XYZ file of N, CA and C in Angstrom:
348
model
N -1.648 -8.013 -31.866
C -1.852 -7.168 -30.711
C -1.978 -8.045 -29.470
N -1.216 -7.707 -28.427
C -1.232 -8.478 -27.198
C -2.464 -8.153 -26.372
N -3.025 -9.185 -25.774
C -4.132 -8.959 -24.848
C -3.556 -8.689 -23.464
N -4.105 -7.698 -22.784
C -3.664 -7.442 -21.421
C -4.656 -8.075 -20.466
N -4.124 -8.730 -19.462
C -4.951 -9.409 -18.487
C -5.394 -8.413 -17.433
N -6.617 -8.514 -17.037
C -7.157 -7.631 -16.020
C -6.566 -7.988 -14.661
N -6.188 -6.979 -13.924
C -5.613 -7.177 -12.596
C -6.756 -7.092 -11.596
N -6.919 -8.139 -10.797
C -8.077 -8.186 -9.914
C -7.734 -8.257 -8.428
N -6.453 -8.414 -8.083
C -6.108 -8.491 -6.670
C -4.916 -7.572 -6.383
N -4.732 -7.197 -5.116
C -3.616 -6.312 -4.761
C -2.262 -6.906 -5.166
N -1.333 -6.025 -5.526
C -0.037 -6.444 -6.049
C 1.100 -5.720 -5.337
N 2.304 -6.276 -5.479
C 3.511 -5.584 -5.041
C 3.855 -4.552 -6.106
N 4.123 -3.335 -5.684
C 4.425 -2.242 -6.603
C 5.906 -2.273 -6.972
N 6.211 -2.014 -8.241
C 7.597 -1.957 -8.697
C 8.153 -0.576 -8.334
N 8.867 -0.548 -7.236
C 9.359 0.693 -6.638
C 10.264 1.480 -7.593
N 11.129 0.800 -8.326
C 12.100 1.487 -9.177
C 11.426 2.341 -10.244
N 10.321 1.863 -10.795
C 9.616 2.609 -11.847
C 8.979 3.869 -11.258
N 8.373 3.733 -10.091
C 7.714 4.878 -9.458
C 8.744 5.926 -9.037
N 9.851 5.486 -8.452
C 10.906 6.420 -8.033
C 11.502 7.127 -9.247
N 11.715 6.405 -10.342
C 12.239 7.022 -11.570
C 11.271 8.078 -12.092
N 9.980 7.793 -12.019
C 8.966 8.768 -12.448
C 9.017 10.015 -11.563
N 9.086 9.805 -10.247
C 9.138 10.949 -9.328
C 10.392 11.791 -9.571
N 11.536 11.142 -9.756
C 12.782 11.865 -10.017
C 12.725 12.595 -11.360
N 12.148 11.966 -12.357
C 12.060 12.559 -13.686
C 11.135 13.760 -13.760
N 10.073 13.719 -12.969
C 9.111 14.822 -12.996
C 9.393 15.877 -11.923
N 10.227 15.520 -10.969
C 10.526 16.457 -9.882
C 9.417 16.530 -8.840
N 8.504 15.593 -8.886
C 7.402 15.574 -7.920
C 7.816 14.825 -6.661
N 7.162 15.173 -5.566
C 7.375 14.425 -4.327
C 6.275 13.375 -4.216
N 6.451 12.456 -3.284
C 5.422 11.443 -3.061
C 4.120 12.106 -2.623
N 4.222 13.134 -1.791
C 3.027 13.837 -1.304
C 2.272 14.509 -2.455
N 3.007 15.112 -3.394
C 2.360 15.754 -4.543
C 1.627 14.724 -5.400
N 2.259 13.568 -5.606
C 1.634 12.524 -6.410
C 0.385 11.979 -5.707
N 0.469 11.796 -4.400
C -0.702 11.347 -3.639
C -1.841 12.354 -3.753
N -1.503 13.631 -3.702
C -2.520 14.682 -3.811
C -3.185 14.647 -5.190
N -2.379 14.504 -6.235
C -2.918 14.443 -7.599
C -3.848 13.244 -7.784
N -3.478 12.138 -7.143
C -4.272 10.917 -7.275
C -5.448 10.876 -6.303
N -5.480 11.842 -5.379
C -6.520 11.918 -4.350
C -6.494 10.693 -3.441
N -5.262 10.270 -3.102
C -5.071 9.171 -2.156
C -4.838 9.770 -0.785
N -4.933 8.957 0.227
C -4.657 9.417 1.585
C -3.182 9.706 1.786
N -2.895 10.569 2.725
C -1.510 10.936 3.006
C -0.743 9.713 3.511
N 0.396 9.437 2.918
C 1.244 8.325 3.327
C 0.939 7.002 2.645
N -0.109 6.951 1.835
C -0.466 5.671 1.210
C 0.577 5.220 0.183
N 1.111 6.142 -0.605
C 2.134 5.773 -1.592
C 3.371 5.229 -0.886
N 3.728 5.841 0.216
C 4.877 5.382 0.991
C 4.676 3.943 1.463
N 3.463 3.620 1.902
C 3.184 2.249 2.346
C 3.258 1.262 1.190
N 2.840 1.689 0.004
C 2.942 0.809 -1.158
C 4.401 0.610 -1.555
N 5.201 1.666 -1.459
C 6.611 1.591 -1.858
C 7.466 0.820 -0.860
N 7.028 0.767 0.395
C 7.772 0.006 1.411
C 7.167 -1.377 1.613
N 6.177 -1.715 0.809
C 5.528 -3.020 0.784
C 4.752 -3.336 2.062
N 4.452 -2.305 2.861
C 3.619 -2.528 4.036
C 2.198 -2.850 3.592
N 1.764 -2.198 2.540
C 0.453 -2.490 1.940
C 0.669 -2.839 0.483
N -0.080 -3.806 0.001
C -0.067 -4.096 -1.429
C -0.994 -3.093 -2.097
N -0.664 -2.725 -3.326
C -1.462 -1.704 -4.008
C -2.700 -2.354 -4.627
N -3.886 -1.818 -4.307
C -5.105 -2.383 -4.888
C -5.207 -2.047 -6.372
N -5.945 -2.865 -7.128
C -6.032 -2.662 -8.577
C -6.487 -1.265 -8.985
N -7.477 -0.698 -8.285
C -7.953 0.629 -8.687
C -6.869 1.691 -8.533
N -6.046 1.597 -7.481
C -4.934 2.540 -7.317
C -3.840 2.277 -8.344
N -3.622 1.017 -8.654
C -2.612 0.658 -9.642
C -2.953 1.251 -11.005
N -4.218 1.151 -11.405
C -4.634 1.716 -12.689
C -4.579 3.239 -12.685
N -4.922 3.873 -11.567
C -4.820 5.339 -11.463
C -3.366 5.769 -11.628
N -2.466 5.067 -10.942
C -1.044 5.395 -11.008
C -0.503 5.186 -12.424
N -0.889 4.099 -13.066
C -0.442 3.836 -14.440
C -0.912 4.935 -15.385
N -2.133 5.379 -15.193
C -2.697 6.434 -16.048
C -1.925 7.737 -15.895
N -1.666 8.138 -14.662
C -0.990 9.417 -14.434
C 0.482 9.364 -14.855
N 1.073 8.155 -14.826
C 2.478 8.011 -15.227
C 2.636 7.876 -16.733
N 1.520 7.787 -17.458
C 1.601 7.721 -18.904
C 1.579 6.324 -19.481
N 1.283 5.317 -18.675
C 1.209 3.946 -19.176
C -0.180 3.588 -19.678
N -1.106 4.508 -19.551
C -2.482 4.238 -19.980
C -3.102 3.158 -19.119
N -3.689 2.180 -19.764
C -4.325 1.101 -19.006
C -3.392 -0.095 -18.816
N -2.115 0.080 -19.144
C -1.150 -1.007 -19.016
C -0.454 -0.915 -17.668
N -1.160 -1.337 -16.651
C -0.644 -1.254 -15.283
C 0.399 -2.317 -14.980
N 0.549 -3.281 -15.862
C 1.483 -4.385 -15.611
C 2.933 -3.906 -15.490
N 3.248 -2.749 -16.067
C 4.604 -2.205 -15.945
C 4.942 -1.851 -14.507
N 3.931 -1.654 -13.690
C 4.139 -1.223 -12.307
C 4.098 -2.368 -11.301
N 3.915 -3.576 -11.767
C 3.796 -4.721 -10.867
C 5.127 -5.450 -10.752
N 5.490 -5.752 -9.539
C 6.660 -6.578 -9.297
C 6.165 -8.018 -9.181
N 6.353 -8.790 -10.224
C 5.825 -10.151 -10.271
C 6.667 -11.145 -9.471
N 7.879 -10.762 -9.127
C 8.768 -11.638 -8.368
C 9.235 -10.931 -7.095
N 8.339 -10.779 -6.112
C 8.742 -10.081 -4.891
C 9.818 -10.866 -4.135
N 10.730 -10.128 -3.546
C 11.807 -10.758 -2.788
C 11.285 -11.208 -1.430
N 12.102 -11.965 -0.746
C 11.749 -12.420 0.597
C 11.582 -11.211 1.520
N 12.428 -10.210 1.357
C 12.344 -9.003 2.191
C 11.032 -8.260 1.973
N 10.558 -8.203 0.732
C 9.278 -7.552 0.431
C 8.131 -8.295 1.112
N 8.147 -9.608 0.966
C 7.099 -10.428 1.574
C 7.133 -10.307 3.093
N 8.346 -10.263 3.631
C 8.514 -10.152 5.086
C 7.982 -8.822 5.599
N 8.261 -7.736 4.885
C 7.775 -6.402 5.284
C 6.255 -6.366 5.272
N 5.661 -6.974 4.264
C 4.195 -6.999 4.180
C 3.604 -7.860 5.302
N 4.198 -9.012 5.549
C 3.717 -9.910 6.596
C 3.838 -9.254 7.971
N 4.932 -8.550 8.194
C 5.143 -7.864 9.469
C 4.067 -6.803 9.700
N 3.708 -6.063 8.655
C 2.668 -5.046 8.770
C 1.307 -5.690 9.030
N 1.036 -6.806 8.388
C -0.223 -7.509 8.627
C -0.321 -7.981 10.074
N 0.785 -8.488 10.614
C 0.804 -8.932 12.011
C 0.622 -7.753 12.963
N 1.266 -6.621 12.654
C 1.133 -5.440 13.493
C -0.315 -4.963 13.510
N -0.937 -4.950 12.359
C -2.325 -4.511 12.267
C -3.260 -5.459 13.018
N -3.000 -6.759 12.910
C -3.827 -7.739 13.613
C -3.672 -7.591 15.119
N -2.446 -7.386 15.585
C -2.206 -7.192 17.020
C -2.871 -5.929 17.524
N -2.831 -4.875 16.731
C -3.467 -3.614 17.129
C -4.978 -3.797 17.225
N -5.543 -4.575 16.331
C -6.985 -4.812 16.351
C -7.380 -5.630 17.579
N -6.563 -6.617 17.912
C -6.842 -7.442 19.091
C -6.781 -6.588 20.351
N -5.756 -5.742 20.443
C -5.612 -4.880 21.624
C -6.762 -3.896 21.748
N -7.268 -3.416 20.624
C -8.370 -2.453 20.686
C -9.669 -3.114 21.134
N -9.777 -4.421 20.965
C -10.975 -5.139 21.374
C -10.920 -5.598 22.830
N -9.721 -5.633 23.421
C -9.589 -6.042 24.813
C -10.191 -4.971 25.713
N -10.931 -5.395 26.735
C -11.481 -4.389 27.648
C -10.356 -3.768 28.480
N -10.465 -2.488 28.701
C -9.429 -1.818 29.486
C -9.682 -2.073 30.959
N -8.669 -1.887 31.778
C -8.793 -2.101 33.213
C -9.810 -1.164 33.829
N -9.926 0.027 33.295
C -10.873 1.009 33.828
C -12.310 0.536 33.649
N -12.580 -0.208 32.614
C -13.924 -0.689 32.358
C -14.261 -1.935 33.173
N -13.251 -2.598 33.736
C -13.467 -3.811 34.507
C -13.919 -3.535 35.933
N -13.965 -2.307 36.325
C -14.362 -1.977 37.679
C -13.193 -1.856 38.625
N -11.982 -1.929 38.135
C -10.806 -1.806 38.976
C -10.514 -0.368 39.348
N -11.219 0.550 38.749
C -10.942 1.951 39.015
C -12.020 2.579 39.892
N -12.702 1.739 40.693
C -13.750 2.266 41.552
C -13.140 3.147 42.621
N -13.887 4.175 42.962
C -13.418 5.088 44.000
C -13.676 4.457 45.359
N -12.720 4.585 46.245
C -12.911 4.104 47.618
C -13.217 5.305 48.485
N -14.194 5.153 49.365
C -14.569 6.276 50.228
C -14.410 5.943 51.670
């Protein structure tokens, strides 16, 4: 009997397996997200590699797809350069958005004082 290694960090999702499951069951991504009680659009982000799938979501997805606790079927162990690039681009976008949200706005600097 093979030992399965515990997955402890976010992974790239194997898109082909998930799409085949959706096509085979006739479910949409939104229906699957609802069944899993994930946020709207989260599966799409995992499938486009903008976000890596966390272990707890990976195990939930494996369970609902019928793989039981064998989540390794859903992991792409050899991500392509394009996958890595898409994830890196999203990380940069998120970091830039966070920096911009921390910058003081011009209105708060006193530049919007009323002149009388």
